[in-house]
Short mmCIF file of C-alpha atoms in Angstrom, two decimals:
data_model
loop_
_atom_site.label_atom_id
_atom_site.label_comp_id
_atom_site.label_asym_id
_atom_site.label_seq_id
_atom_site.Cartn_x
_atom_site.Cartn_y
_atom_site.Cartn_z
CA GLN A 1 -1.00 -4.03 8.67
CA ARG A 2 0.54 -5.82 5.45
CA GLN A 3 -0.42 -9.22 5.00
CA THR A 4 2.41 -9.38 2.97
CA SER A 5 2.97 -7.79 -0.76
CA SER A 6 0.62 -7.34 -3.20
CA ARG A 7 0.51 -7.35 -6.79
CA ALA A 8 -1.00 -4.98 -10.04
CA PRO A 9 -1.21 -6.35 -14.02
CA ARG A 10 1.84 -7.97 -15.78
CA PRO A 11 3.04 -6.76 -18.74
CA PRO A 12 0.61 -7.96 -21.28
CA ARG A 13 3.62 -9.10 -23.73
CA PRO A 14 7.18 -8.06 -24.36
CA PHE A 15 8.47 -4.78 -25.95
CA PRO A 16 11.63 -3.16 -27.10
CA ARG A 17 12.69 -0.96 -24.34
CA ALA A 18 11.01 2.76 -24.56
CA PRO A 19 13.44 5.44 -24.52
CA SER A 20 13.42 7.44 -21.32
CA MET A 21 10.99 9.40 -19.82
CA ALA A 22 11.55 13.24 -19.32
CA PRO A 23 10.15 13.98 -15.65
CA SER A 24 6.16 13.38 -14.89
CA GLY A 25 4.04 12.46 -12.78
CA LEU A 26 3.61 12.94 -8.74
CA ARG A 27 6.51 13.45 -6.53
CA LEU A 28 5.67 12.16 -2.89
CA LYS A 29 8.59 13.11 -0.17
CA VAL A 30 8.46 10.24 2.79
CA LEU A 31 10.27 10.49 5.24
CA ALA A 32 11.18 7.88 8.22
CA ALA A 33 8.06 6.20 6.40
CA LEU A 34 7.94 3.24 8.90
CA ALA A 35 5.30 0.32 8.12
CA GLY A 36 4.26 -3.03 9.75
CA ALA A 37 2.28 -5.29 11.56
CA SER A 38 0.25 -3.55 14.31
CA ALA A 39 -2.97 -4.30 15.98
CA PRO A 40 -6.01 -1.98 15.18
CA ALA A 41 -8.92 -1.51 17.45
CA ALA A 42 -11.65 -1.57 15.58
CA VAL A 43 -13.01 -0.74 12.38
CA ALA A 44 -16.75 0.51 11.08
CA GLN A 45 -18.64 2.16 8.81
CA GLN A 46 -20.92 4.95 10.58
CA VAL A 47 -19.14 8.36 11.23
CA GLY A 48 -17.97 8.91 14.92
CA SER A 49 -18.73 11.83 17.34
CA GLN A 50 -16.12 10.81 19.52
CA GLN A 51 -12.57 12.28 18.11
CA ALA A 52 -12.39 14.89 15.07
CA GLU A 53 -10.91 13.68 11.79
CA VAL A 54 -8.09 16.66 10.92
CA HIS A 55 -6.21 14.90 7.93
CA PRO A 56 -2.44 15.35 8.42
CA GLU A 57 -1.83 17.76 5.48
CA MET A 58 1.28 17.13 3.24
CA TRP A 59 1.87 19.24 -0.18
CA MET A 60 3.14 16.88 -3.90
CA GLN A 61 4.29 18.62 -7.03
CA GLU A 62 2.62 17.32 -10.48
CA CYS A 63 5.60 17.72 -12.86
CA THR A 64 5.76 17.67 -16.57
CA ALA A 65 8.70 18.44 -19.03
CA GLY A 66 7.92 22.24 -18.48
CA GLY A 67 8.25 22.32 -14.75
CA CYS A 68 6.52 21.29 -11.39
CA ASP A 69 3.49 22.94 -9.85
CA TRP A 70 2.87 22.38 -6.18
CA GLN A 71 -0.55 20.70 -4.97
CA LYS A 72 -1.99 20.90 -1.49
CA GLY A 73 -2.93 17.26 -0.62
CA SER A 74 -2.97 15.32 2.88
CA VAL A 75 -3.46 11.85 4.77
CA VAL A 76 -5.88 9.66 6.01
CA LEU A 77 -5.49 6.82 8.18
CA ASP A 78 -6.90 3.12 7.49
CA ALA A 79 -10.03 2.20 8.70
CA ASN A 80 -8.93 -0.68 10.19
CA TRP A 81 -6.38 1.13 12.86
CA ARG A 82 -9.13 3.59 14.42
CA TRP A 83 -11.50 2.74 17.70
CA ILE A 84 -15.08 1.80 16.34
CA ASN A 85 -17.91 2.22 19.35
CA LYS A 86 -21.69 2.76 19.13
CA ASP A 87 -22.30 6.35 22.04
CA GLY A 88 -18.18 5.45 23.10
CA LYS A 89 -19.32 1.73 23.86
CA ASN A 90 -16.90 -0.98 22.02
CA CYS A 91 -17.80 -2.34 19.07
CA TYR A 92 -15.70 -4.23 18.89
CA MET A 93 -13.89 -5.73 21.97
CA ASN A 94 -10.60 -5.67 23.53
CA ASP A 95 -10.30 -9.84 23.13
CA ASP A 96 -10.87 -9.40 19.54
CA THR A 97 -14.40 -10.64 19.54
CA TRP A 98 -17.55 -8.61 18.18
CA ASP A 99 -20.23 -7.53 20.64
CA PRO A 100 -23.45 -9.34 19.92
CA ALA A 101 -25.20 -6.55 21.50
CA THR A 102 -24.43 -3.99 18.10
CA CYS A 103 -23.22 -6.49 15.90
CA SER A 104 -25.52 -9.47 16.00
CA ASP A 105 -25.18 -9.57 11.81
CA PRO A 106 -23.74 -7.95 9.71
CA LEU A 107 -25.65 -5.72 7.96
CA SER A 108 -26.42 -4.27 11.77
CA CYS A 109 -23.58 -3.78 12.97
CA ALA A 110 -21.99 -1.52 9.82
CA GLN A 111 -25.13 0.55 11.00
CA ASN A 112 -25.08 0.59 14.98
CA CYS A 113 -21.32 1.33 14.67
CA ALA A 114 -18.93 4.29 14.36
CA VAL A 115 -15.58 4.88 13.05
CA ASP A 116 -14.02 7.60 14.59
CA GLY A 117 -11.33 10.16 13.51
CA ALA A 118 -7.72 10.30 14.66
CA ASP A 119 -5.64 11.48 17.20
CA TYR A 120 -2.87 11.08 14.45
CA ALA A 121 0.32 12.44 16.39
CA GLY A 122 -1.09 11.72 20.07
CA THR A 123 -2.13 7.49 19.26
CA TYR A 124 -0.23 6.69 15.71
CA GLY A 125 3.27 9.05 15.51
CA ILE A 126 2.36 10.42 12.69
CA SER A 127 2.64 14.01 11.82
CA THR A 128 3.22 16.45 9.26
CA ASN A 129 7.25 16.96 8.78
CA SER A 130 8.21 20.77 9.00
CA PHE A 131 8.29 21.53 5.21
CA LYS A 132 5.14 19.68 5.10
CA ASP A 133 5.82 17.98 2.06
CA GLY A 134 6.33 14.47 3.82
CA ILE A 135 5.20 13.02 6.81
CA ASP A 136 6.66 11.21 9.44
CA LEU A 137 5.96 8.11 10.91
CA LYS A 138 7.00 6.38 14.27
CA PHE A 139 6.57 2.49 14.22
CA VAL A 140 5.33 2.73 18.07
CA THR A 141 3.70 5.15 19.61
CA LYS A 142 2.27 4.87 23.28
CA GLY A 143 -0.93 6.93 23.71
CA ALA A 144 -3.06 7.29 26.92
CA TYR A 145 -4.81 4.31 26.25
CA SER A 146 -3.23 2.35 24.69
CA THR A 147 0.52 0.97 22.50
CA ASN A 148 -0.08 1.38 18.69
CA TYR A 149 1.85 -0.47 15.97
CA GLY A 150 2.66 0.83 12.86
CA SER A 151 -0.29 2.52 10.39
CA ARG A 152 -1.39 2.36 6.72
CA LEU A 153 -2.17 6.23 5.32
CA TYR A 154 -3.57 7.37 1.91
CA VAL A 155 -3.28 10.38 -0.16
CA MET A 156 -5.87 12.45 -0.40
CA ASP A 157 -7.37 14.50 -3.04
CA SER A 158 -10.27 16.35 -0.99
CA GLU A 159 -11.25 15.73 2.37
CA ASP A 160 -14.25 12.84 1.24
CA THR A 161 -11.83 11.54 -1.87
CA TYR A 162 -8.75 9.37 -2.61
CA LYS A 163 -6.09 11.01 -4.91
CA MET A 164 -6.04 8.34 -8.15
CA PHE A 165 -2.88 7.93 -10.31
CA ARG A 166 -2.67 7.21 -13.52
CA LEU A 167 0.63 5.71 -13.83
CA LYS A 168 0.04 4.62 -17.51
CA ASN A 169 3.12 6.83 -19.26
CA ARG A 170 3.93 8.80 -16.37
CA GLU A 171 6.54 8.29 -13.23
CA PHE A 172 5.94 8.83 -9.95
CA THR A 173 8.44 9.69 -7.08
CA PHE A 174 9.61 9.95 -3.29
CA THR A 175 12.52 10.47 -1.47
CA ALA A 176 12.54 8.15 1.70
CA ASP A 177 15.19 7.60 4.65
CA VAL A 178 14.91 4.37 6.18
CA SER A 179 18.60 4.76 8.36
CA ASN A 180 16.31 3.79 11.08
CA LEU A 181 13.97 0.48 9.83
CA PRO A 182 15.85 -1.91 10.23
CA CYS A 183 15.90 -6.24 9.50
CA GLY A 184 12.25 -7.52 9.42
CA LEU A 185 10.62 -4.09 9.29
CA ASN A 186 8.73 -3.22 6.17
CA GLY A 187 8.20 0.40 5.14
CA ALA A 188 6.07 0.10 2.45
CA VAL A 189 4.85 2.96 -0.26
CA TYR A 190 2.74 1.16 -2.05
CA PHE A 191 -0.68 1.29 -4.97
CA VAL A 192 -3.89 -0.57 -4.45
CA GLU A 193 -7.06 -0.60 -6.96
CA MET A 194 -9.23 0.94 -4.12
CA ASP A 195 -12.60 2.98 -4.86
CA GLN A 196 -12.35 6.74 -5.34
CA ARG A 197 -14.85 6.82 -2.26
CA GLY A 198 -13.74 4.71 0.19
CA ASP A 199 -16.80 2.65 -1.35
CA TRP A 200 -19.17 4.65 0.59
CA ASP A 201 -22.67 4.24 -0.63
CA GLY A 202 -24.42 6.55 2.04
CA SER A 203 -26.26 4.09 3.63
CA GLY A 204 -23.69 0.71 5.18
CA ASN A 205 -20.94 2.53 4.95
CA THR A 206 -21.68 6.48 5.54
CA ALA A 207 -17.96 7.73 6.83
CA GLY A 208 -15.76 6.95 3.29
CA ALA A 209 -12.92 7.89 1.88
CA LYS A 210 -13.06 10.45 4.76
CA TYR A 211 -11.93 7.84 7.22
CA GLY A 212 -9.63 5.22 5.28
CA THR A 213 -12.51 2.78 4.41
CA GLY A 214 -12.36 0.42 1.31
CA TYR A 215 -8.81 -1.60 1.74
CA CYS A 216 -7.62 -3.76 -0.75
CA ASP A 217 -5.09 -5.46 -1.95
CA ALA A 218 -3.67 -8.72 -3.70
CA GLN A 219 -3.08 -10.95 -0.77
CA CYS A 220 -6.96 -10.77 -0.19
CA PRO A 221 -6.52 -9.86 3.36
CA HIS A 222 -9.40 -11.61 6.11
CA ASP A 223 -8.69 -9.16 8.52
CA ILE A 224 -10.06 -6.44 6.75
CA LYS A 225 -13.23 -5.54 9.56
CA PHE A 226 -15.96 -3.78 7.37
CA ILE A 227 -15.56 -4.75 3.77
CA LYS A 228 -18.56 -2.93 0.71
CA GLY A 229 -20.64 -1.50 3.88
CA GLU A 230 -20.54 -4.76 6.00
CA ALA A 231 -19.36 -6.19 9.11
CA ASN A 232 -16.83 -9.31 8.40
CA SER A 233 -17.57 -10.96 11.49
CA MET A 234 -18.97 -13.79 9.94
CA ASN A 235 -17.53 -17.52 11.13
CA TRP A 236 -14.59 -14.18 12.68
CA ASN A 237 -11.99 -16.14 13.85
CA SER A 238 -10.54 -14.15 17.45
CA THR A 239 -7.51 -16.03 17.81
CA ASN A 240 -5.91 -16.29 14.63
CA VAL A 241 -3.01 -13.25 14.53
CA PRO A 242 -3.87 -11.86 12.86
CA PRO A 243 -8.20 -12.07 13.44
CA ILE A 244 -9.62 -12.98 10.68
CA GLY A 245 -13.81 -13.14 8.91
CA HIS A 246 -14.88 -14.92 6.77
CA PHE A 247 -14.16 -13.33 3.19
CA GLY A 248 -11.28 -11.68 1.93
CA SER A 249 -10.98 -8.03 0.34
CA CYS A 250 -8.73 -8.49 -3.02
CA CYS A 251 -7.67 -6.07 -5.38
CA ALA A 252 -4.43 -5.33 -7.74
CA GLU A 253 -1.65 -4.07 -6.31
CA MET A 254 1.48 -2.47 -7.08
CA ASP A 255 4.15 -2.01 -4.63
CA ILE A 256 6.83 0.72 -5.70
CA TRP A 257 8.23 0.81 -2.32
CA GLU A 258 8.68 -2.47 0.18
CA ALA A 259 12.66 -1.64 2.03
CA ASN A 260 14.04 -1.11 5.62
CA SER A 261 17.59 -0.55 5.57
CA ARG A 262 19.02 -3.79 4.67
CA ALA A 263 16.91 -4.35 1.04
CA THR A 264 14.38 -3.50 -1.07
CA ALA A 265 12.08 -4.08 -3.60
CA TYR A 266 9.09 -3.09 -6.61
CA THR A 267 6.81 -5.74 -6.92
CA PRO A 268 3.24 -5.83 -9.42
CA HIS A 269 0.75 -8.08 -8.89
CA PRO A 270 -2.34 -8.41 -10.91
CA CYS A 271 -5.85 -9.80 -10.07
CA ASN A 272 -8.06 -10.83 -12.81
CA LYS A 273 -11.15 -8.74 -12.25
CA PRO A 274 -11.05 -4.81 -11.82
CA GLY A 275 -11.59 -3.13 -8.50
CA LEU A 276 -11.88 -4.86 -5.07
CA THR A 277 -13.78 -7.70 -4.87
CA LYS A 278 -15.37 -9.07 -1.93
CA CYS A 279 -13.64 -12.94 -1.68
CA GLU A 280 -14.99 -16.27 -0.11
CA GLY A 281 -13.71 -19.23 -0.62
CA THR A 282 -11.04 -20.58 -3.63
CA GLU A 283 -11.29 -16.65 -5.13
CA CYS A 284 -10.04 -15.73 -2.28
CA GLY A 285 -6.61 -18.03 -2.56
CA ASP A 286 -5.88 -19.24 1.11
CA ASN A 287 -2.72 -20.16 2.07
CA ALA A 288 -3.60 -21.68 5.22
CA LYS A 289 -6.32 -24.16 2.49
CA GLY A 290 -3.63 -25.04 0.17
CA GLU A 291 -5.02 -22.38 -2.52
CA ARG A 292 -2.81 -19.52 -2.81
CA TYR A 293 -1.79 -20.79 -6.76
CA LEU A 294 -5.97 -20.91 -6.84
CA GLY A 295 -7.25 -17.60 -6.04
CA MET A 296 -7.55 -14.44 -8.86
CA CYS A 297 -4.77 -12.49 -7.58
CA ASP A 298 -0.81 -13.55 -8.14
CA LYS A 299 -0.32 -13.55 -4.44
CA ASP A 300 3.79 -14.01 -5.28
CA GLY A 301 3.90 -11.33 -7.66
CA CYS A 302 7.20 -10.53 -9.94
CA ASP A 303 9.62 -8.85 -7.82
CA PHE A 304 12.52 -7.15 -8.69
CA ASN A 305 15.01 -7.44 -5.45
CA SER A 306 18.82 -6.27 -6.72
CA TYR A 307 20.05 -8.66 -3.94
CA ARG A 308 18.03 -11.78 -5.18
CA MET A 309 18.89 -10.61 -8.95
CA GLY A 310 22.85 -11.53 -8.63
CA ASP A 311 23.97 -7.85 -7.31
CA THR A 312 24.64 -8.27 -3.80
CA SER A 313 26.60 -5.10 -3.53
CA PHE A 314 23.95 -3.08 -4.58
CA TYR A 315 21.66 -1.55 -1.07
CA GLY A 316 22.41 -1.74 2.10
CA GLN A 317 23.92 0.64 5.25
CA GLY A 318 27.26 1.99 4.53
CA ALA A 319 29.60 3.82 0.92
CA GLY A 320 30.30 0.06 -0.12
CA TYR A 321 26.76 0.03 -1.70
CA LYS A 322 26.14 1.72 -4.26
CA ILE A 323 22.91 3.20 -3.01
CA ASP A 324 23.30 3.59 0.97
CA SER A 325 20.11 2.66 3.14
CA SER A 326 22.08 5.34 6.28
CA LYS A 327 21.06 8.16 3.95
CA PRO A 328 17.85 9.55 2.14
CA VAL A 329 17.44 8.20 -1.04
CA THR A 330 14.72 9.91 -4.36
CA VAL A 331 12.83 6.92 -5.80
CA VAL A 332 12.11 6.67 -9.61
CA THR A 333 9.65 4.30 -11.25
CA GLN A 334 9.00 5.05 -14.76
CA PHE A 335 5.09 2.99 -16.18
CA LEU A 336 6.29 2.89 -20.09
CA THR A 337 3.14 2.10 -22.57
CA HIS A 338 4.08 0.22 -25.70
CA ASP A 339 2.94 2.66 -27.79
CA GLY A 340 4.60 5.95 -25.37
CA THR A 341 0.40 6.86 -25.55
CA ASP A 342 -1.98 6.97 -21.76
CA THR A 343 -3.41 3.98 -23.74
CA GLY A 344 -0.95 1.53 -24.77
CA ASP A 345 -0.16 -1.82 -22.91
CA LEU A 346 2.11 -1.11 -19.60
CA SER A 347 5.24 -2.66 -21.62
CA GLU A 348 8.44 -2.29 -19.23
CA VAL A 349 8.29 -0.41 -15.14
CA ARG A 350 11.66 1.01 -14.52
CA ARG A 351 12.83 2.30 -12.13
CA PHE A 352 15.92 4.66 -11.29
CA TYR A 353 17.24 6.14 -7.57
CA VAL A 354 18.81 9.60 -7.46
CA GLN A 355 20.79 10.19 -4.41
CA ASP A 356 24.12 13.19 -3.32
CA GLY A 357 22.98 14.47 -7.29
CA ALA A 358 23.55 11.04 -8.73
CA VAL A 359 21.30 9.57 -10.82
CA VAL A 360 21.52 6.04 -10.13
CA GLU A 361 20.53 2.76 -12.60
CA ASN A 362 18.33 -0.04 -11.22
CA SER A 363 20.96 -3.03 -11.39
CA GLU A 364 21.09 -6.04 -13.96
CA ALA A 365 19.32 -9.53 -12.93
CA THR A 366 22.52 -11.50 -13.68
CA ILE A 367 21.57 -14.31 -11.66
CA LEU A 368 19.20 -15.21 -15.30
CA GLY A 369 21.82 -14.67 -17.16
CA PRO A 370 22.77 -12.12 -20.14
CA GLY A 371 20.60 -9.63 -22.23
CA ALA A 372 17.55 -10.01 -18.91
CA GLY A 373 17.71 -6.38 -18.03
CA ASN A 374 17.56 -4.06 -15.28
CA SER A 375 13.89 -4.02 -15.56
CA ILE A 376 10.33 -5.59 -15.34
CA THR A 377 8.69 -6.62 -18.12
CA ASP A 378 7.18 -9.59 -19.55
CA ASP A 379 10.47 -11.52 -20.69
CA PHE A 380 11.80 -10.63 -17.33
CA CYS A 381 9.12 -12.03 -15.37
CA SER A 382 8.98 -14.63 -17.18
CA LYS A 383 12.81 -16.13 -16.45
CA GLN A 384 12.40 -15.22 -12.81
CA LYS A 385 9.53 -17.47 -12.47
CA SER A 386 11.23 -20.45 -14.13
CA LYS A 387 14.78 -19.84 -12.59
CA PHE A 388 13.21 -19.30 -9.25
CA GLY A 389 10.30 -21.53 -9.73
CA ASP A 390 7.53 -19.06 -7.71
#
């Protein structure tokens, strides 16, 4: 469930454009990647026994200049979508409140309640595609007990650990089909600085990454029901949309692809602390308190949206656009460093598209004036903030 966008570190200072990189990194094919607001039932930290957890299979390629190797992987559903129960009885109730018998305080709630396995296809509309190199996602799925809206998945490299992507001096490539994704919905592919084991600690959280725990992003969402092994039940507001607790869950985020068939953007959102921070008060930067720009994360980020940057005919439905969203498109994002090494400072985030066998460079940011370029750099971000005031 997305709050809005998310963020990753902004380049520290401008550097000259680096030479083109040889294909490297990971290719991830995602078909009909649909994401949007949903109403998850509940989330907890122990392991339930009501439904077996079987991760949908997804093969990926890791590539160098010498070629590509296939790697078998899988995906896991975020814990916020899962049923949380104690021996089959709800810990988080249908009226969006916590059961006082099992959740009298945050720690006992985490110890009493279990997160269960997921019926990926039947309940959530998630399935491996016929080639096993991508995932098909449905936005609305009518199950036996409820109707589910949207989903959030993470890539795994084992049954118990998330795949960690090292992006600097590499590129990340995937293919998306958003032809059936209308205006108002967001099909998102993005990175967040989560713990590899989902904050598994063997006591308050024994579910871990296998059950999709440990989410955070740069919006510091308060609707995460368990954070670092404790329920987020303090001052729980069940009437808010979505229901929220006292604490937020903050971390840096890099939005690779926030898109539907009408618009797309990619956006880094930095935070001033590493990893997941369980925030409270001003540190969260809550909009409702008027503290958006006082928090630890850049919630606006530095986005590159071709339409907003001045090219209104770059992306959209039909042959009149350079990128025709009525057809699948391969999205290539490169993370260049100032010295061309894996340990150098991030200096530029560059975007390309591939469609119908042709490589299409990203549009130019003409609205920012001559020489603004077509990629995200420190100079681009400074000009963009000056132009739009956000």
